[in-house]
Short mmCIF file of C-alpha atoms in Angstrom, two decimals:
data_model
loop_
_atom_site.label_atom_id
_atom_site.label_comp_id
_atom_site.label_asym_id
_atom_site.label_seq_id
_atom_site.Cartn_x
_atom_site.Cartn_y
_atom_site.Cartn_z
CA UNK A 128 100.81 111.09 109.88
CA UNK A 129 98.39 110.19 107.15
CA UNK A 130 95.42 112.46 106.73
CA UNK A 131 91.90 111.61 105.63
CA UNK A 132 91.37 110.75 102.03
CA UNK A 133 89.04 108.02 100.99
CA UNK A 134 89.94 107.93 97.32
CA UNK A 135 93.60 107.35 96.72
CA UNK A 136 94.61 109.35 99.80
CA UNK A 137 96.98 108.22 102.51
CA UNK A 138 94.33 106.17 104.28
CA UNK A 139 93.51 104.39 101.06
CA UNK A 140 97.20 103.83 100.48
CA UNK A 141 97.52 102.38 103.96
CA UNK A 142 94.59 100.07 103.36
CA UNK A 143 96.17 98.76 100.17
CA UNK A 144 99.52 98.39 101.88
CA UNK A 145 97.93 96.46 104.73
CA UNK A 146 96.25 94.08 102.31
CA UNK A 147 99.57 93.52 100.52
CA UNK A 148 101.82 93.10 103.52
CA UNK A 149 99.48 91.63 106.11
CA UNK A 150 100.52 87.99 105.57
CA UNK A 151 104.23 88.83 105.59
CA UNK A 152 104.02 91.05 108.64
CA UNK A 153 101.99 88.45 110.46
CA UNK A 154 104.51 85.73 109.60
CA UNK A 155 107.34 87.81 110.99
CA UNK A 156 105.35 88.83 114.05
CA UNK A 157 104.53 85.19 114.74
CA UNK A 158 108.20 84.54 115.46
CA UNK A 159 108.02 86.94 118.38
CA UNK A 160 104.54 86.15 119.65
CA UNK A 161 104.07 83.68 122.47
CA UNK A 162 100.44 82.99 121.68
CA UNK A 163 97.53 84.03 119.48
CA UNK A 164 96.75 87.03 121.65
CA UNK A 165 100.31 88.31 121.31
CA UNK A 166 100.12 87.70 117.59
CA UNK A 167 96.98 89.80 117.19
CA UNK A 168 98.16 92.55 119.51
CA UNK A 169 101.59 92.84 117.98
CA UNK A 170 100.25 92.75 114.44
CA UNK A 171 97.88 95.56 115.34
CA UNK A 172 100.61 97.55 117.03
CA UNK A 173 102.90 97.09 114.05
CA UNK A 174 100.36 98.34 111.54
CA UNK A 175 99.46 101.22 113.82
CA UNK A 176 103.11 102.23 113.83
CA UNK A 177 103.33 101.81 110.08
CA UNK A 178 100.29 104.06 109.72
CA UNK A 179 101.75 106.70 111.99
CA UNK A 180 105.09 106.68 110.22
CA UNK A 181 103.81 106.31 106.70
CA UNK A 182 104.27 109.95 105.80
CA UNK A 183 107.95 109.69 106.79
CA UNK A 184 108.54 107.13 104.05
CA UNK A 185 110.34 109.07 101.37
CA UNK A 186 111.13 106.23 99.03
CA UNK A 187 114.87 106.14 99.73
CA UNK A 188 114.51 102.42 100.44
CA UNK A 189 112.12 99.94 98.90
CA UNK A 190 108.70 99.99 100.56
CA UNK A 191 109.14 96.35 101.56
CA UNK A 192 112.42 97.13 103.28
CA UNK A 193 110.86 100.07 105.08
CA UNK A 194 107.91 98.02 106.29
CA UNK A 195 110.23 95.23 107.35
CA UNK A 196 112.29 97.68 109.34
CA UNK A 197 109.28 99.13 111.15
CA UNK A 198 107.93 95.65 111.80
CA UNK A 199 111.19 94.21 113.06
CA UNK A 200 111.95 97.16 115.31
CA UNK A 201 108.43 97.13 116.73
CA UNK A 202 108.67 93.42 117.42
CA UNK A 203 112.16 93.66 118.86
CA UNK A 204 111.16 96.41 121.30
CA UNK A 205 108.09 94.44 122.26
CA UNK A 206 110.13 91.26 122.79
CA UNK A 207 112.79 93.03 124.83
CA UNK A 208 110.19 94.41 127.19
CA UNK A 209 108.92 90.91 127.80
CA UNK A 210 112.16 88.99 127.65
CA UNK A 211 111.01 87.05 124.60
CA UNK A 212 113.50 85.54 122.15
CA UNK A 213 112.87 85.75 118.44
CA UNK A 214 112.17 82.33 116.95
CA UNK A 215 113.83 80.87 113.88
CA UNK A 216 112.02 80.87 110.56
CA UNK A 217 112.46 77.13 110.52
CA UNK A 218 112.23 75.43 113.85
CA UNK A 219 114.60 72.48 114.09
CA UNK A 220 113.11 69.63 116.05
CA UNK A 221 116.16 69.05 118.19
CA UNK A 222 118.75 71.54 119.33
CA UNK A 223 120.53 73.01 116.37
CA UNK A 224 123.90 71.54 117.22
CA UNK A 225 122.60 68.05 117.69
CA UNK A 226 120.23 68.26 114.80
CA UNK A 227 122.91 69.68 112.57
CA UNK A 228 125.26 66.92 113.49
CA UNK A 229 122.56 64.34 113.06
CA UNK A 230 121.61 65.72 109.70
CA UNK A 231 125.17 65.66 108.54
CA UNK A 232 125.60 62.13 109.73
CA UNK A 233 122.36 61.14 108.13
CA UNK A 234 123.27 62.78 104.88
CA UNK A 235 126.73 61.39 104.96
CA UNK A 236 125.43 57.97 105.92
CA UNK A 237 128.28 57.88 108.34
CA UNK A 238 127.79 54.63 110.19
CA UNK A 239 125.18 52.11 111.01
CA UNK A 240 122.30 53.22 113.23
CA UNK A 241 123.38 50.96 116.05
CA UNK A 242 126.80 52.46 116.11
CA UNK A 243 125.29 55.95 116.29
CA UNK A 244 123.20 55.03 119.26
CA UNK A 245 126.31 54.47 121.26
CA UNK A 246 128.10 57.59 120.12
CA UNK A 247 128.48 60.63 122.28
CA UNK A 248 126.22 63.30 120.82
CA UNK A 249 128.39 66.17 121.89
CA UNK A 250 131.48 64.51 120.60
CA UNK A 251 129.83 63.98 117.26
CA UNK A 252 128.71 67.58 117.08
CA UNK A 253 132.22 68.72 117.83
CA UNK A 254 133.63 66.42 115.16
CA UNK A 255 131.22 67.87 112.62
CA UNK A 256 132.10 71.43 113.51
CA UNK A 257 135.78 70.67 113.33
CA UNK A 258 135.35 69.05 109.94
CA UNK A 259 133.30 71.97 108.61
CA UNK A 260 135.87 74.40 109.97
CA UNK A 261 138.46 72.81 107.70
CA UNK A 262 136.43 73.54 104.60
CA UNK A 263 137.27 76.47 102.34
CA UNK A 264 135.48 79.66 103.39
CA UNK A 265 132.64 79.60 100.84
CA UNK A 266 132.00 75.89 101.25
CA UNK A 267 132.06 76.22 105.03
CA UNK A 268 129.47 79.01 104.99
CA UNK A 269 127.16 77.09 102.71
CA UNK A 270 127.53 73.94 104.78
CA UNK A 271 126.93 75.75 108.08
CA UNK A 272 123.69 77.19 106.75
CA UNK A 273 122.75 73.82 105.31
CA UNK A 274 123.20 72.26 108.70
CA UNK A 275 120.88 74.90 110.13
CA UNK A 276 118.12 73.53 107.89
CA UNK A 277 118.20 76.22 105.24
CA UNK A 278 117.24 75.16 101.74
CA UNK A 279 119.73 75.56 98.95
CA UNK A 280 117.72 78.44 97.52
CA UNK A 281 117.63 80.15 100.89
CA UNK A 282 121.37 79.73 101.33
CA UNK A 283 121.81 81.40 97.98
CA UNK A 284 119.71 84.35 99.11
CA UNK A 285 121.52 84.70 102.40
CA UNK A 286 124.95 84.58 100.80
CA UNK A 287 123.84 86.60 97.76
CA UNK A 288 125.12 84.02 95.29
CA UNK A 289 123.36 81.88 92.73
CA UNK A 290 121.65 78.58 93.44
CA UNK A 291 124.20 76.89 91.22
CA UNK A 292 127.07 78.33 93.23
CA UNK A 293 125.55 77.01 96.42
CA UNK A 294 125.05 73.62 94.82
CA UNK A 295 128.68 73.56 93.75
CA UNK A 296 129.88 74.62 97.19
CA UNK A 297 127.79 71.98 98.89
CA UNK A 298 129.01 69.25 96.55
CA UNK A 299 132.60 70.31 97.01
CA UNK A 300 132.04 70.44 100.75
CA UNK A 301 130.62 66.96 100.67
CA UNK A 302 133.68 65.63 98.89
CA UNK A 303 135.97 67.36 101.32
CA UNK A 304 134.05 66.12 104.34
CA UNK A 305 134.27 62.62 102.93
CA UNK A 306 138.00 62.98 102.98
CA UNK A 307 138.06 64.45 106.47
CA UNK A 308 135.57 62.09 108.08
CA UNK A 309 136.82 59.04 106.24
CA UNK A 310 134.80 55.96 106.90
CA UNK A 311 132.16 57.93 108.76
CA UNK A 312 131.04 59.26 105.41
CA UNK A 313 128.69 57.09 103.39
CA UNK A 314 128.88 57.92 99.69
CA UNK A 315 125.60 56.09 99.05
CA UNK A 316 123.75 58.85 100.87
CA UNK A 317 122.32 60.90 98.00
CA UNK A 318 120.88 63.77 99.90
CA UNK A 319 123.49 66.40 99.21
CA UNK A 320 124.07 65.66 95.58
CA UNK A 321 120.42 65.43 94.71
CA UNK A 322 119.40 68.45 96.69
CA UNK A 323 116.93 70.27 94.46
CA UNK A 324 116.77 73.39 96.54
CA UNK A 325 113.34 72.61 97.91
CA UNK A 326 114.53 70.78 100.93
CA UNK B 191 126.01 77.45 114.64
CA UNK B 192 123.14 79.12 116.36
CA UNK B 193 123.03 82.71 117.51
CA UNK B 194 123.51 81.43 121.02
CA UNK B 195 126.77 79.81 120.10
CA UNK B 196 127.88 82.85 118.29
CA UNK B 197 129.08 85.40 120.81
CA UNK B 198 129.36 88.16 118.24
CA UNK B 199 127.00 91.07 118.47
CA UNK B 200 124.38 91.16 115.78
CA UNK B 201 125.14 93.75 113.13
CA UNK B 202 122.81 96.77 113.12
CA UNK B 203 119.69 96.37 111.03
CA UNK B 204 120.88 99.15 108.75
CA UNK B 205 123.97 97.11 107.92
CA UNK B 206 121.94 94.00 107.21
CA UNK B 207 119.72 96.07 104.94
CA UNK B 208 122.74 97.56 103.17
CA UNK B 209 124.07 94.03 102.58
CA UNK B 210 120.68 92.90 101.33
CA UNK B 211 120.61 95.81 98.90
CA UNK B 212 124.16 95.09 97.74
CA UNK B 213 125.44 98.39 99.08
CA UNK B 214 128.34 97.05 101.17
CA UNK B 215 131.80 96.98 99.67
CA UNK B 216 133.31 93.59 98.92
CA UNK B 217 135.34 93.31 102.11
CA UNK B 218 132.44 94.34 104.34
CA UNK B 219 130.12 91.95 102.52
CA UNK B 220 132.57 89.06 103.02
CA UNK B 221 132.79 89.86 106.70
CA UNK B 222 129.04 89.91 107.00
CA UNK B 223 128.72 86.59 105.15
CA UNK B 224 130.95 85.02 107.79
CA UNK B 225 128.55 86.27 110.43
CA UNK B 226 125.46 85.14 108.56
CA UNK B 227 126.81 81.62 108.20
CA UNK B 228 127.09 81.43 111.96
CA UNK B 229 124.01 83.41 112.96
CA UNK B 230 120.59 82.04 112.04
CA UNK B 231 118.87 85.12 113.40
CA UNK B 232 120.66 87.40 110.95
CA UNK B 233 120.38 84.84 108.17
CA UNK B 234 116.65 84.75 108.84
CA UNK B 235 116.56 88.52 108.55
CA UNK B 236 118.11 88.32 105.10
CA UNK B 237 115.36 85.93 104.05
CA UNK B 238 112.74 88.15 105.69
CA UNK B 239 114.02 91.13 103.73
CA UNK B 240 113.82 89.09 100.55
CA UNK B 241 110.25 88.10 101.42
CA UNK B 242 109.18 91.65 102.15
CA UNK B 243 110.59 92.82 98.85
CA UNK B 244 109.22 89.97 96.77
CA UNK B 245 106.37 90.83 94.39
CA UNK B 246 103.10 90.61 96.28
CA UNK B 247 101.50 87.25 96.07
CA UNK B 248 97.74 87.41 95.58
CA UNK B 249 96.08 86.87 98.93
CA UNK B 250 93.96 83.85 98.20
CA UNK B 251 93.16 83.30 101.84
CA UNK B 252 89.84 85.09 102.14
CA UNK B 253 90.00 85.09 105.91
CA UNK B 254 93.40 86.78 105.80
CA UNK B 255 92.11 89.30 103.28
CA UNK B 256 89.19 90.10 105.53
CA UNK B 257 91.45 90.32 108.59
CA UNK B 258 93.74 92.74 106.76
CA UNK B 259 90.80 94.89 105.73
CA UNK B 260 89.38 94.99 109.25
CA UNK B 261 92.77 95.71 110.71
CA UNK B 262 93.38 98.63 108.35
CA UNK B 263 90.01 100.08 109.20
CA UNK B 264 90.60 99.63 112.93
CA UNK B 265 94.02 101.25 112.77
CA UNK B 266 92.75 104.24 110.81
CA UNK B 267 89.79 104.72 113.18
CA UNK B 268 91.95 104.34 116.24
CA UNK B 269 94.51 106.81 115.02
CA UNK B 270 91.84 109.30 113.97
CA UNK B 271 90.26 109.06 117.41
CA UNK B 272 93.64 109.48 119.06
CA UNK B 273 94.43 112.46 116.88
CA UNK B 274 91.08 114.03 117.67
CA UNK B 275 91.69 113.54 121.37
CA UNK B 276 95.17 115.01 121.05
CA UNK B 277 93.86 118.07 119.21
CA UNK B 278 91.05 118.46 121.74
CA UNK B 279 93.54 118.16 124.58
CA UNK B 280 95.81 120.77 123.00
CA UNK B 281 92.88 123.10 122.47
CA UNK B 282 91.71 122.59 126.04
CA UNK B 283 95.27 123.12 127.23
CA UNK B 284 95.53 126.37 125.32
CA UNK B 285 92.26 127.61 126.75
CA UNK B 286 93.27 126.64 130.27
CA UNK B 287 96.71 128.14 129.83
CA UNK B 288 95.21 131.39 128.59
CA UNK B 289 92.76 131.48 131.44
CA UNK B 290 95.52 130.58 133.85
CA UNK B 291 97.74 133.39 132.61
CA UNK B 292 94.86 135.83 132.86
CA UNK B 293 94.04 134.60 136.33
CA UNK B 294 97.67 134.89 137.41
CA UNK B 295 97.81 138.36 136.02
CA UNK B 296 94.77 139.22 138.02
CA UNK B 297 95.00 137.11 141.09
CA UNK B 298 98.48 136.20 142.11
CA UNK B 299 99.40 133.20 144.23
CA UNK B 300 96.81 131.47 146.33
CA UNK B 301 98.89 131.26 149.46
CA UNK B 302 99.28 134.99 149.69
CA UNK B 303 102.64 134.39 151.37
CA UNK B 304 104.37 137.29 149.75
CA UNK B 305 105.06 135.68 146.38
CA UNK B 306 105.72 138.42 143.86
CA UNK B 307 103.19 139.20 141.20
CA UNK B 308 104.49 140.37 137.91
CA UNK B 309 101.59 142.45 136.81
CA UNK B 310 99.86 145.48 138.13
CA UNK B 311 96.18 145.74 138.73
CA UNK B 312 94.23 148.64 137.33
CA UNK B 313 94.74 151.71 139.40
CA UNK B 314 97.22 149.87 141.56
CA UNK B 315 99.85 152.54 141.12
CA UNK B 316 97.59 155.28 142.36
CA UNK B 317 95.63 153.68 145.14
CA UNK B 318 96.88 152.64 148.55
CA UNK B 319 94.53 149.69 148.15
CA UNK B 320 93.60 148.27 144.81
CA UNK B 321 92.02 145.10 143.63
CA UNK B 322 93.86 142.83 141.26
CA UNK B 323 90.75 140.89 140.50
CA UNK B 324 88.04 141.73 139.97
CA UNK B 325 89.27 145.11 138.82
CA UNK B 326 88.90 148.02 141.19
CA UNK B 327 86.83 150.98 140.40
CA UNK B 328 89.61 153.54 140.48
CA UNK B 329 88.98 156.31 142.92
CA UNK B 330 91.05 159.17 144.09
CA UNK B 331 93.54 158.70 146.85
CA UNK B 332 91.90 158.83 150.25
CA UNK B 333 88.59 157.39 149.11
CA UNK B 334 87.55 153.83 149.77
CA UNK B 335 88.45 151.46 147.01
CA UNK B 336 85.31 149.99 145.51
CA UNK B 337 85.38 146.52 144.03
CA UNK B 338 82.53 144.93 142.19
CA UNK B 339 82.62 141.23 142.97
CA UNK B 340 80.16 138.80 141.37
CA UNK B 341 78.53 136.49 143.88
CA UNK B 342 80.12 133.46 142.23
CA UNK B 343 83.66 134.91 142.22
CA UNK B 344 85.87 132.52 144.15
CA UNK B 345 88.61 134.93 145.07
CA UNK B 346 89.44 138.55 145.61
CA UNK B 347 92.95 139.73 144.77
CA UNK B 348 94.29 142.83 146.51
CA UNK B 349 97.30 145.11 146.29
CA UNK B 350 98.48 147.38 149.06
CA UNK B 351 100.73 150.22 147.96
CA UNK B 352 103.02 151.16 150.83
CA UNK B 353 106.35 152.40 149.48
CA UNK B 354 107.26 154.18 152.70
CA UNK B 355 106.53 151.37 155.09
CA UNK B 356 109.26 150.43 157.57
CA UNK B 357 110.56 147.00 156.88
CA UNK B 358 109.47 143.95 158.83
CA UNK B 359 110.38 140.39 157.99
CA UNK B 360 106.84 139.53 156.91
CA UNK B 361 103.40 141.03 157.17
CA UNK B 362 99.84 139.94 157.84
CA UNK B 363 96.73 141.27 156.14
CA UNK B 364 93.31 140.96 157.76
CA UNK B 365 90.00 141.62 156.05
CA UNK B 366 87.35 142.72 158.50
CA UNK B 367 83.68 143.55 158.26
CA UNK B 368 82.42 146.98 159.32
CA UNK B 369 81.53 145.35 162.62
CA UNK B 370 85.11 144.24 163.15
CA UNK B 371 84.56 140.56 162.37
CA UNK B 372 87.55 138.87 160.76
CA UNK B 373 86.51 137.65 157.30
CA UNK B 374 89.90 136.56 155.96
CA UNK B 375 93.50 136.62 157.00
CA UNK B 376 96.73 136.14 155.08
CA UNK B 377 100.05 135.95 156.87
CA UNK B 378 103.65 135.62 155.71
CA UNK B 379 103.33 138.45 153.21
CA UNK B 380 106.51 140.03 151.86
CA UNK B 381 106.92 143.44 150.29
CA UNK B 382 107.84 143.65 146.70
CA UNK B 383 110.84 145.72 145.68
CA UNK B 384 108.63 148.71 145.00
CA UNK B 385 106.87 148.44 148.34
CA UNK B 386 103.69 146.56 147.49
CA UNK B 387 101.84 143.69 149.03
CA UNK B 388 99.92 141.49 146.67
CA UNK B 389 97.69 138.72 147.91
CA UNK B 390 94.31 137.21 147.50
CA UNK B 391 91.61 135.91 149.76
CA UNK B 392 88.61 133.66 149.27
CA UNK B 393 85.60 135.68 148.17
CA UNK B 394 82.99 133.14 149.17
CA UNK B 395 81.02 134.45 152.11
CA UNK B 396 81.95 138.07 151.54
CA UNK B 397 78.86 140.26 151.65
CA UNK B 398 78.50 143.60 149.88
CA UNK B 399 79.21 146.55 152.09
CA UNK B 400 82.01 148.45 153.72
CA UNK B 401 85.03 146.45 154.81
CA UNK B 402 88.48 147.21 156.09
CA UNK B 403 91.85 145.78 155.21
CA UNK B 404 94.32 145.95 158.05
CA UNK B 405 98.03 145.38 157.70
CA UNK B 406 100.18 144.13 160.57
CA UNK B 407 103.91 143.55 160.82
CA UNK B 408 105.20 140.10 161.73
CA UNK B 409 108.34 139.16 163.55
CA UNK B 410 110.17 140.56 166.49
CA UNK B 411 109.07 144.11 167.30
CA UNK B 412 106.78 144.20 164.27
CA UNK B 413 103.46 142.93 165.59
CA UNK B 414 101.56 146.21 165.58
CA UNK B 415 98.89 147.28 163.14
CA UNK B 416 100.54 149.43 160.51
CA UNK B 417 97.74 150.63 158.24
CA UNK B 418 93.99 150.37 157.72
CA UNK B 419 92.43 150.66 154.26
CA UNK B 420 88.70 151.10 153.60
CA UNK B 421 87.24 148.79 150.97
CA UNK B 422 83.74 148.81 149.52
CA UNK B 423 82.43 145.58 148.18
CA UNK B 424 79.76 145.85 145.49
CA UNK B 425 77.70 143.37 143.52
CA UNK B 426 77.13 143.71 139.78
CA UNK B 427 73.83 145.30 138.88
CA UNK B 428 72.38 142.08 137.47
CA UNK B 429 73.64 139.96 140.33
CA UNK B 430 70.44 140.28 142.25
CA UNK B 431 72.07 140.76 145.59
#
């Protein structure tokens, strides 16, 4: 437990750490919080725990990793007590399956809008999953994450590969899906190929 | 493609951290990548870890900066106050425990129902009647035991030494005034292995003077008075009474 110390002591260290990590902790906490009150309470609780545990940090892991761990575990315990589910970093507007399928269709320019209106959503989602399942392993992973709304750069971080590798995988996946989906794929749709990683 | 559709258990956080830090072997990393592609929650955690380990961005949001500063101050104050309370509670606990141990040594159990006391009172070995607390003024065998009891003392602890007493199931001690008025009574007493009775009675209402402690047997064929012990109750010199 940190002890006193106004000048460069543990309390001062904690104050600096709080200033540095406050926005990140609060962003993570916000995915567990149900409202503003939860957000404030859980942020406070998290930093209180960080303060209490700070003298157990021995530097075996990076400080950021250690703070993340304390934060995540605090939030997870809090959420379990209340039956709260952790939210995604990016919140898809529709359900992930439907949105993923819709995004793929949109990006593939599969068919005319009127034809889509009549299609069975679940059937389309299944068709997409089946098509993705036929992709080579690396391409399939990249495409699955893409369909979950991750940016190319984020996919690269998750898979621990370069942006260029992800770009290649996605382009290859696109070609392969074109073959699998046939006429449902619209090659005029530029979204995949021109993905700049910011999407 | 969501965690809900993925029935796999989430890997432990330690494993996700090891992957993030590049510490998993190739096969384990491949296996984890398969999971991450199907599990947005774990994929999010990888991005969170990357965020937490990114170089700190300058906090340009003044409100956030102020919030962070206030929060740090609040946490430090709260924890200091909690620590102070904890230390105070421990100190109070130690004092109470010490006093409790001393009181137990001197007083024994409140019920007086024959519970054994571990410690002897001063002079207890020599006197047929001795006081556990306050301490007896030790007198020779056959004299009345004198006990100086402050007016505010809540209890009076007594020991009866009767190694030769015939055994009854339980015993009853009665404290009487010189006029024969019953001042206190404790029943259900049991002898200790070495033939003692240790009990205590409320001291409130006891007046200085000569008293008697009577011991009776309890149980079938044991109801008679067995012994009478003279007891002199004194007040401290400065007590004013």
